[in-house]
Every structure is written in C-alpha cells, then in structure tokens.
Amino acid sequence: AQRVTQPEKLLSVFKGAPVELKCNYSYSGSPELFWYVQYSRQRLQLLLRHISRESIKGFTADLNKGETSFHLKKPFAQEEDSAMYYCALSAGSGSARQLTFGSGTQLTVLP
Amino acid sequence: ETGVTQSPTHLIKTRGQQVTLRCSSQSGHNTVSWYQQALGQGPQFIFQYYREEENGRGNFPPRFSGLQFPNYSSELNVNALELDDSALYLCASSSSGRASHSDTQYFGPGTRLTVL
C-alpha cells in the first residue's frame, strides 16, 4: 500500500526566506507525485506535478527516488504563499488512479 | 467552462440516518473521485467513477456507495451514519479514468457533513 508522510504540521518562515516543505512517500511501483495547495477559503488546487518538471509561483519539487522524497522548495517566500500544502501520490491497480494525500503542512509566511 | 460544484455546502444529520451528497463535474470531464477529509487530515480516497461504473475503491465500508449519471455528475450515499463520518467530503473530476498517469484532478469546494 502507498503512503505519503509530511512530517511538519506547521511551518513558519519570514518573507524573503527560503522555504522547504518535506514530503516522503512509500510505494512499490513507479509513483507520480503532486503538490496541492489550499489557500484560505478556497478549494484544493494543483500546484505542481513531478512529471511536468515546471516551476509554479516560484515553487519547484524534485522527485528523489533514492530517498523516496518529493520536497517542495521556494528560494524566497512571499506572504501570499501562506496556505495549506498537501503532497499526494497517484497510484492504483488496474485502471483506477487514486490520490493518496499526506496530512498537510500549514505554511505561514511572516512579514 | 464551469468548475466542479458540490451540494449542499453544509449538512447536519443524526447517527443512523442516510445522506446523499452531489457533485457536478467540470465540463468535458468523465471521471469523478470522492474523498473524505477529516479535521486535521489530508483527503482520503473513497471511490472513483468512470463512465457510470465504479472504477476503484479505497478502504471504506459498503455503506458508502455512489452513482455516476450519463452527464457525468455523481452522488455519494452514506447509510447508517456514524459519528466518525463527520468530515468534509470532496469531489474531484478529471478527463479520463483509464488513461495515463497525467490525469489532473480538479476539486470541488466540498460538503461539510456533521453527524450528531
């Protein structure tokens, strides 16, 4: 069975500081990893996915299969980055592709 | 193009009752997944529907059931409600349930269910 672990429930950084949100996973197959974000009073939305290898809002995440990690990073945090961040893994048997989420990290960027 | 919508936004039920939650998928999407999000936790996969058939199920008992309609909208039904069923129920739609890894799921705002 697959599992996603986000060890930090809360993370606070100052504006302009680097930020790293940790995500570790366990899955026997070839995973697809995502980061979802939920801003205050908004719905859950996709931030980025590892297969795209793109940077969204200055965030990047690299899949490290050796360490089974998919940490989210941003070199200079902004106040508008304050939100709940969920790491998720897409896996499934047969044709169903279900998302397995971590428990989330609440990021607060202080002025 | 309209996004995923869910109704109702809030619901209060008592233990033992039954509840039906509704979801309209995003235009052009044929797959709907349902998730349960307990307070302080990430969403947990309940099941997925693709072209009106259940296409995968998480670790939830049979009293959680669903339907998908020809227009790809969906219902989640929960029978014999228990206190632990209190949660935010999220619906997500995507463009195909059997294709590649690259199906992005788009989430609705959720229905907050409280069981007393």
PDB file of C-alpha atoms in Angstrom:
ATOM      1  CA  ALA A   1       0.000   0.000   0.000  1.00  0.00           C
ATOM      2  CA  GLN A   2       1.132   3.523  -0.683  1.00  0.00           C
ATOM      3  CA  ARG A   3       1.756   6.129   1.989  1.00  0.00           C
ATOM      4  CA  VAL A   4       2.670   9.822   1.995  1.00  0.00           C
ATOM      5  CA  THR A   5       4.262  11.457   5.019  1.00  0.00           C
ATOM      6  CA  GLN A   6       4.533  15.174   5.673  1.00  0.00           C
ATOM      7  CA  PRO A   7       6.431  15.433   8.958  1.00  0.00           C
ATOM      8  CA  GLU A   8       5.672  19.094   9.665  1.00  0.00           C
ATOM      9  CA  LYS A   9       2.117  20.107  10.503  1.00  0.00           C
ATOM     10  CA  LEU A  10       3.095  23.756  10.876  1.00  0.00           C
ATOM     11  CA  LEU A  11       5.908  25.743   9.299  1.00  0.00           C
ATOM     12  CA  SER A  12       6.614  29.447   9.701  1.00  0.00           C
ATOM     13  CA  VAL A  13       9.190  31.450   7.772  1.00  0.00           C
ATOM     14  CA  PHE A  14       9.831  35.131   7.267  1.00  0.00           C
ATOM     15  CA  LYS A  15       9.134  36.856   3.989  1.00  0.00           C
ATOM     16  CA  GLY A  16      12.115  36.541   1.667  1.00  0.00           C
ATOM     17  CA  ALA A  17      13.497  33.471   3.420  1.00  0.00           C
ATOM     18  CA  PRO A  18      13.815  30.110   1.685  1.00  0.00           C
ATOM     19  CA  VAL A  19      11.164  27.546   2.402  1.00  0.00           C
ATOM     20  CA  GLU A  20      11.153  23.766   2.112  1.00  0.00           C
ATOM     21  CA  LEU A  21       8.121  21.608   2.776  1.00  0.00           C
ATOM     22  CA  LYS A  22       9.039  17.982   3.251  1.00  0.00           C
ATOM     23  CA  CYS A  23       7.301  15.011   1.700  1.00  0.00           C
ATOM     24  CA  ASN A  24       8.293  11.360   1.838  1.00  0.00           C
ATOM     25  CA  TYR A  25       6.462   8.501   0.230  1.00  0.00           C
ATOM     26  CA  SER A  26       6.381   4.749   0.142  1.00  0.00           C
ATOM     27  CA  TYR A  27       5.184   2.902  -2.924  1.00  0.00           C
ATOM     28  CA  SER A  28       6.452  -0.241  -4.577  1.00  0.00           C
ATOM     29  CA  GLY A  29       5.732   0.875  -8.122  1.00  0.00           C
ATOM     30  CA  SER A  30       6.614   3.933 -10.171  1.00  0.00           C
ATOM     31  CA  PRO A  31       4.881   6.856  -8.477  1.00  0.00           C
ATOM     32  CA  GLU A  32       3.535  10.089  -9.791  1.00  0.00           C
ATOM     33  CA  LEU A  33       3.832  12.845  -7.218  1.00  0.00           C
ATOM     34  CA  PHE A  34       1.907  16.078  -6.837  1.00  0.00           C
ATOM     35  CA  TRP A  35       1.726  19.100  -4.605  1.00  0.00           C
ATOM     36  CA  TYR A  36      -1.709  20.545  -3.957  1.00  0.00           C
ATOM     37  CA  VAL A  37      -2.345  23.857  -2.214  1.00  0.00           C
ATOM     38  CA  GLN A  38      -5.361  25.242  -0.399  1.00  0.00           C
ATOM     39  CA  TYR A  39      -5.455  28.969   0.219  1.00  0.00           C
ATOM     40  CA  SER A  40      -7.756  30.361   2.875  1.00  0.00           C
ATOM     41  CA  ARG A  41     -11.429  29.917   1.912  1.00  0.00           C
ATOM     42  CA  GLN A  42     -10.508  28.401  -1.454  1.00  0.00           C
ATOM     43  CA  ARG A  43     -10.706  24.908  -2.820  1.00  0.00           C
ATOM     44  CA  LEU A  44      -7.868  22.454  -3.118  1.00  0.00           C
ATOM     45  CA  GLN A  45      -5.916  23.103  -6.304  1.00  0.00           C
ATOM     46  CA  LEU A  46      -2.958  21.565  -8.072  1.00  0.00           C
ATOM     47  CA  LEU A  47       0.312  23.432  -7.572  1.00  0.00           C
ATOM     48  CA  LEU A  48       2.680  21.206  -9.490  1.00  0.00           C
ATOM     49  CA  ARG A  49       3.406  17.643 -10.550  1.00  0.00           C
ATOM     50  CA  HIS A  50       6.757  15.975 -10.888  1.00  0.00           C
ATOM     51  CA  ILE A  51       6.356  14.823 -14.488  1.00  0.00           C
ATOM     52  CA  SER A  52       5.974  18.410 -15.651  1.00  0.00           C
ATOM     53  CA  ARG A  53       9.260  19.478 -14.099  1.00  0.00           C
ATOM     54  CA  GLU A  54       7.971  23.046 -14.066  1.00  0.00           C
ATOM     55  CA  SER A  55       8.120  25.889 -11.611  1.00  0.00           C
ATOM     56  CA  ILE A  56       4.819  27.335 -10.464  1.00  0.00           C
ATOM     57  CA  LYS A  57       4.695  30.566  -8.431  1.00  0.00           C
ATOM     58  CA  GLY A  58       8.430  30.097  -7.843  1.00  0.00           C
ATOM     59  CA  PHE A  59       7.974  26.641  -6.298  1.00  0.00           C
ATOM     60  CA  THR A  60       9.867  23.597  -7.507  1.00  0.00           C
ATOM     61  CA  ALA A  61       9.933  19.990  -6.398  1.00  0.00           C
ATOM     62  CA  ASP A  62      12.294  17.223  -7.417  1.00  0.00           C
ATOM     63  CA  LEU A  63      11.456  13.579  -7.156  1.00  0.00           C
ATOM     64  CA  ASN A  64      14.280  11.710  -5.395  1.00  0.00           C
ATOM     65  CA  LYS A  65      13.608   8.022  -5.834  1.00  0.00           C
ATOM     66  CA  GLY A  66      16.611   7.006  -3.751  1.00  0.00           C
ATOM     67  CA  GLU A  67      15.351   8.921  -0.742  1.00  0.00           C
ATOM     68  CA  THR A  68      11.673   8.472  -1.720  1.00  0.00           C
ATOM     69  CA  SER A  69      11.153  12.179  -1.269  1.00  0.00           C
ATOM     70  CA  PHE A  70       9.410  14.987  -3.141  1.00  0.00           C
ATOM     71  CA  HIS A  71      10.190  18.112  -1.154  1.00  0.00           C
ATOM     72  CA  LEU A  72       8.672  21.446  -2.207  1.00  0.00           C
ATOM     73  CA  LYS A  73      11.035  24.404  -2.296  1.00  0.00           C
ATOM     74  CA  LYS A  74      10.952  28.106  -2.908  1.00  0.00           C
ATOM     75  CA  PRO A  75      14.008  30.329  -2.585  1.00  0.00           C
ATOM     76  CA  PHE A  76      12.201  33.471  -1.430  1.00  0.00           C
ATOM     77  CA  ALA A  77       8.877  33.050   0.365  1.00  0.00           C
ATOM     78  CA  GLN A  78       6.103  35.627  -0.075  1.00  0.00           C
ATOM     79  CA  GLU A  79       3.228  36.407   2.283  1.00  0.00           C
ATOM     80  CA  GLU A  80       0.747  35.198  -0.329  1.00  0.00           C
ATOM     81  CA  ASP A  81       2.335  31.741  -0.127  1.00  0.00           C
ATOM     82  CA  SER A  82       0.691  31.253   3.264  1.00  0.00           C
ATOM     83  CA  ALA A  83      -1.592  28.257   2.777  1.00  0.00           C
ATOM     84  CA  MET A  84      -2.081  24.573   3.484  1.00  0.00           C
ATOM     85  CA  TYR A  85       0.090  22.350   1.308  1.00  0.00           C
ATOM     86  CA  TYR A  86      -0.587  18.697   0.599  1.00  0.00           C
ATOM     87  CA  CYS A  87       1.738  16.234  -1.030  1.00  0.00           C
ATOM     88  CA  ALA A  88      -0.044  13.492  -2.953  1.00  0.00           C
ATOM     89  CA  LEU A  89       0.862  10.316  -4.766  1.00  0.00           C
ATOM     90  CA  SER A  90      -1.057   8.923  -7.707  1.00  0.00           C
ATOM     91  CA  ALA A  91      -1.207   5.158  -7.796  1.00  0.00           C
ATOM     92  CA  GLY A  92      -3.670   2.395  -8.263  1.00  0.00           C
ATOM     93  CA  SER A  93      -4.232  -1.039  -9.614  1.00  0.00           C
ATOM     94  CA  GLY A  94      -5.844  -1.632 -12.923  1.00  0.00           C
ATOM     95  CA  SER A  95      -7.394   1.440 -14.377  1.00  0.00           C
ATOM     96  CA  ALA A  96      -8.197   3.459 -11.264  1.00  0.00           C
ATOM     97  CA  ARG A  97      -5.759   6.211 -10.421  1.00  0.00           C
ATOM     98  CA  GLN A  98      -6.386   7.332  -6.873  1.00  0.00           C
ATOM     99  CA  LEU A  99      -4.600  10.086  -4.998  1.00  0.00           C
ATOM    100  CA  THR A 100      -3.082   9.320  -1.619  1.00  0.00           C
ATOM    101  CA  PHE A 101      -2.518  12.503   0.367  1.00  0.00           C
ATOM    102  CA  GLY A 102      -0.248  13.379   3.227  1.00  0.00           C
ATOM    103  CA  SER A 103      -1.723  15.088   6.258  1.00  0.00           C
ATOM    104  CA  GLY A 104      -0.608  18.516   5.069  1.00  0.00           C
ATOM    105  CA  THR A 105       1.681  21.325   6.186  1.00  0.00           C
ATOM    106  CA  GLN A 106       0.301  24.730   7.127  1.00  0.00           C
ATOM    107  CA  LEU A 107       2.792  27.300   5.873  1.00  0.00           C
ATOM    108  CA  THR A 108       2.750  30.777   7.362  1.00  0.00           C
ATOM    109  CA  VAL A 109       4.952  33.452   5.845  1.00  0.00           C
ATOM    110  CA  LEU A 110       5.545  36.233   8.334  1.00  0.00           C
ATOM    111  CA  PRO A 111       6.067  39.856   7.251  1.00  0.00           C
TER     112      PRO A 111
ATOM    113  CA  GLU B   1     -16.145  26.307 -18.710  1.00  0.00           C
ATOM    114  CA  THR B   2     -17.557  25.709 -15.234  1.00  0.00           C
ATOM    115  CA  GLY B   3     -15.624  24.145 -12.399  1.00  0.00           C
ATOM    116  CA  VAL B   4     -16.595  21.316 -10.100  1.00  0.00           C
ATOM    117  CA  THR B   5     -19.616  22.111  -7.953  1.00  0.00           C
ATOM    118  CA  GLN B   6     -20.943  20.290  -4.916  1.00  0.00           C
ATOM    119  CA  SER B   7     -24.188  20.451  -2.966  1.00  0.00           C
ATOM    120  CA  PRO B   8     -25.128  21.040  -0.282  1.00  0.00           C
ATOM    121  CA  THR B   9     -22.338  23.070   1.293  1.00  0.00           C
ATOM    122  CA  HIS B  10     -23.248  22.025   4.822  1.00  0.00           C
ATOM    123  CA  LEU B  11     -25.354  19.239   6.238  1.00  0.00           C
ATOM    124  CA  ILE B  12     -26.255  18.073   9.735  1.00  0.00           C
ATOM    125  CA  LYS B  13     -27.544  14.544  10.308  1.00  0.00           C
ATOM    126  CA  THR B  14     -28.039  12.254  13.274  1.00  0.00           C
ATOM    127  CA  ARG B  15     -26.469   8.873  13.820  1.00  0.00           C
ATOM    128  CA  GLY B  16     -28.168   6.105  11.874  1.00  0.00           C
ATOM    129  CA  GLN B  17     -29.566   8.379   9.182  1.00  0.00           C
ATOM    130  CA  GLN B  18     -28.700   8.280   5.498  1.00  0.00           C
ATOM    131  CA  VAL B  19     -27.236  11.102   3.414  1.00  0.00           C
ATOM    132  CA  THR B  20     -26.757  11.880  -0.280  1.00  0.00           C
ATOM    133  CA  LEU B  21     -24.129  14.318  -1.489  1.00  0.00           C
ATOM    134  CA  ARG B  22     -23.984  15.615  -5.041  1.00  0.00           C
ATOM    135  CA  CYS B  23     -21.235  16.633  -7.426  1.00  0.00           C
ATOM    136  CA  SER B  24     -21.239  18.150 -10.891  1.00  0.00           C
ATOM    137  CA  SER B  25     -18.031  17.503 -12.754  1.00  0.00           C
ATOM    138  CA  GLN B  26     -16.086  20.071 -14.716  1.00  0.00           C
ATOM    139  CA  SER B  27     -17.150  20.444 -18.329  1.00  0.00           C
ATOM    140  CA  GLY B  28     -15.518  17.784 -20.501  1.00  0.00           C
ATOM    141  CA  HIS B  29     -14.589  15.504 -17.607  1.00  0.00           C
ATOM    142  CA  ASN B  30     -15.853  11.926 -17.474  1.00  0.00           C
ATOM    143  CA  THR B  31     -14.332  10.722 -14.198  1.00  0.00           C
ATOM    144  CA  VAL B  32     -15.333  11.600 -10.660  1.00  0.00           C
ATOM    145  CA  SER B  33     -13.472  10.690  -7.482  1.00  0.00           C
ATOM    146  CA  TRP B  34     -14.743  11.144  -3.937  1.00  0.00           C
ATOM    147  CA  TYR B  35     -12.587  11.848  -0.902  1.00  0.00           C
ATOM    148  CA  GLN B  36     -13.256  12.146   2.815  1.00  0.00           C
ATOM    149  CA  GLN B  37     -11.256  14.743   4.726  1.00  0.00           C
ATOM    150  CA  ALA B  38     -11.427  14.505   8.495  1.00  0.00           C
ATOM    151  CA  LEU B  39     -10.379  17.503  10.565  1.00  0.00           C
ATOM    152  CA  GLY B  40      -6.606  17.962  10.514  1.00  0.00           C
ATOM    153  CA  GLN B  41      -6.056  15.218   7.960  1.00  0.00           C
ATOM    154  CA  GLY B  42      -5.456  15.016   4.252  1.00  0.00           C
ATOM    155  CA  PRO B  43      -8.206  13.782   1.940  1.00  0.00           C
ATOM    156  CA  GLN B  44      -8.753  10.001   1.854  1.00  0.00           C
ATOM    157  CA  PHE B  45      -9.873   8.263  -1.324  1.00  0.00           C
ATOM    158  CA  ILE B  46     -13.346   6.722  -1.112  1.00  0.00           C
ATOM    159  CA  PHE B  47     -14.013   5.630  -4.699  1.00  0.00           C
ATOM    160  CA  GLN B  48     -13.894   6.695  -8.304  1.00  0.00           C
ATOM    161  CA  TYR B  49     -16.483   6.528 -11.086  1.00  0.00           C
ATOM    162  CA  TYR B  50     -15.682   6.389 -14.778  1.00  0.00           C
ATOM    163  CA  ARG B  51     -18.434   6.348 -17.373  1.00  0.00           C
ATOM    164  CA  GLU B  52     -21.059   5.394 -14.782  1.00  0.00           C
ATOM    165  CA  GLU B  53     -19.129   2.464 -13.308  1.00  0.00           C
ATOM    166  CA  GLU B  54     -17.141   2.208 -10.089  1.00  0.00           C
ATOM    167  CA  ASN B  55     -13.522   2.246 -11.144  1.00  0.00           C
ATOM    168  CA  GLY B  56     -11.659   1.771  -7.876  1.00  0.00           C
ATOM    169  CA  ARG B  57     -12.362   1.896  -4.177  1.00  0.00           C
ATOM    170  CA  GLY B  58     -10.467   2.871  -1.069  1.00  0.00           C
ATOM    171  CA  ASN B  59     -10.723   1.351   2.384  1.00  0.00           C
ATOM    172  CA  PHE B  60     -14.335   2.343   3.110  1.00  0.00           C
ATOM    173  CA  PRO B  61     -17.205   0.034   4.123  1.00  0.00           C
ATOM    174  CA  PRO B  62     -20.060  -0.855   1.737  1.00  0.00           C
ATOM    175  CA  ARG B  63     -22.396   1.631   3.429  1.00  0.00           C
ATOM    176  CA  PHE B  64     -20.500   4.201   1.349  1.00  0.00           C
ATOM    177  CA  SER B  65     -21.882   3.910  -2.164  1.00  0.00           C
ATOM    178  CA  GLY B  66     -22.094   6.049  -5.232  1.00  0.00           C
ATOM    179  CA  LEU B  67     -23.554   6.667  -8.620  1.00  0.00           C
ATOM    180  CA  GLN B  68     -22.480   8.428 -11.759  1.00  0.00           C
ATOM    181  CA  PHE B  69     -25.030   9.683 -14.255  1.00  0.00           C
ATOM    182  CA  PRO B  70     -24.840   9.938 -18.059  1.00  0.00           C
ATOM    183  CA  ASN B  71     -23.909  13.625 -17.761  1.00  0.00           C
ATOM    184  CA  TYR B  72     -21.013  12.509 -15.512  1.00  0.00           C
ATOM    185  CA  SER B  73     -22.405  14.131 -12.393  1.00  0.00           C
ATOM    186  CA  SER B  74     -22.203  11.931  -9.330  1.00  0.00           C
ATOM    187  CA  GLU B  75     -23.714  11.146  -5.956  1.00  0.00           C
ATOM    188  CA  LEU B  76     -22.163   9.817  -2.793  1.00  0.00           C
ATOM    189  CA  ASN B  77     -24.534   7.964  -0.470  1.00  0.00           C
ATOM    190  CA  VAL B  78     -23.748   7.048   3.093  1.00  0.00           C
ATOM    191  CA  ASN B  79     -26.082   4.768   5.031  1.00  0.00           C
ATOM    192  CA  ALA B  80     -26.282   4.184   8.776  1.00  0.00           C
ATOM    193  CA  LEU B  81     -24.300   7.300   9.587  1.00  0.00           C
ATOM    194  CA  GLU B  82     -21.775   7.115  12.397  1.00  0.00           C
ATOM    195  CA  LEU B  83     -20.235   9.942  14.403  1.00  0.00           C
ATOM    196  CA  ASP B  84     -16.869   9.320  12.696  1.00  0.00           C
ATOM    197  CA  ASP B  85     -18.431  10.079   9.319  1.00  0.00           C
ATOM    198  CA  SER B  86     -18.340  13.761  10.262  1.00  0.00           C
ATOM    199  CA  ALA B  87     -15.931  15.258   7.740  1.00  0.00           C
ATOM    200  CA  LEU B  88     -15.514  17.362   4.627  1.00  0.00           C
ATOM    201  CA  TYR B  89     -16.429  15.342   1.555  1.00  0.00           C
ATOM    202  CA  LEU B  90     -14.594  16.355  -1.594  1.00  0.00           C
ATOM    203  CA  CYS B  91     -15.416  15.528  -5.148  1.00  0.00           C
ATOM    204  CA  ALA B  92     -12.798  15.747  -7.893  1.00  0.00           C
ATOM    205  CA  SER B  93     -13.240  15.386 -11.623  1.00  0.00           C
ATOM    206  CA  SER B  94     -10.727  14.509 -14.301  1.00  0.00           C
ATOM    207  CA  SER B  95     -10.734  13.871 -18.004  1.00  0.00           C
ATOM    208  CA  SER B  96     -10.282  10.105 -18.009  1.00  0.00           C
ATOM    209  CA  GLY B  97     -10.103   7.308 -15.504  1.00  0.00           C
ATOM    210  CA  ARG B  98      -8.233   4.771 -17.520  1.00  0.00           C
ATOM    211  CA  ALA B  99      -5.583   6.773 -19.189  1.00  0.00           C
ATOM    212  CA  SER B 100      -2.134   7.778 -18.294  1.00  0.00           C
ATOM    213  CA  HIS B 101      -0.682   8.966 -15.078  1.00  0.00           C
ATOM    214  CA  SER B 102      -1.253  12.509 -16.191  1.00  0.00           C
ATOM    215  CA  ASP B 103      -4.909  12.959 -15.255  1.00  0.00           C
ATOM    216  CA  THR B 104      -5.146  16.077 -13.174  1.00  0.00           C
ATOM    217  CA  GLN B 105      -7.950  16.017 -10.648  1.00  0.00           C
ATOM    218  CA  TYR B 106      -9.891  19.234 -10.120  1.00  0.00           C
ATOM    219  CA  PHE B 107     -11.575  19.562  -6.766  1.00  0.00           C
ATOM    220  CA  GLY B 108     -14.894  20.995  -5.724  1.00  0.00           C
ATOM    221  CA  PRO B 109     -15.391  23.134  -2.619  1.00  0.00           C
ATOM    222  CA  GLY B 110     -16.640  20.207  -0.557  1.00  0.00           C
ATOM    223  CA  THR B 111     -19.663  19.370   1.568  1.00  0.00           C
ATOM    224  CA  ARG B 112     -19.238  19.656   5.333  1.00  0.00           C
ATOM    225  CA  LEU B 113     -21.168  16.789   6.991  1.00  0.00           C
ATOM    226  CA  THR B 114     -21.767  16.821  10.714  1.00  0.00           C
ATOM    227  CA  VAL B 115     -23.199  13.709  12.367  1.00  0.00           C
ATOM    228  CA  LEU B 116     -24.698  14.222  15.827  1.00  0.00           C
TER     229      LEU B 116
END
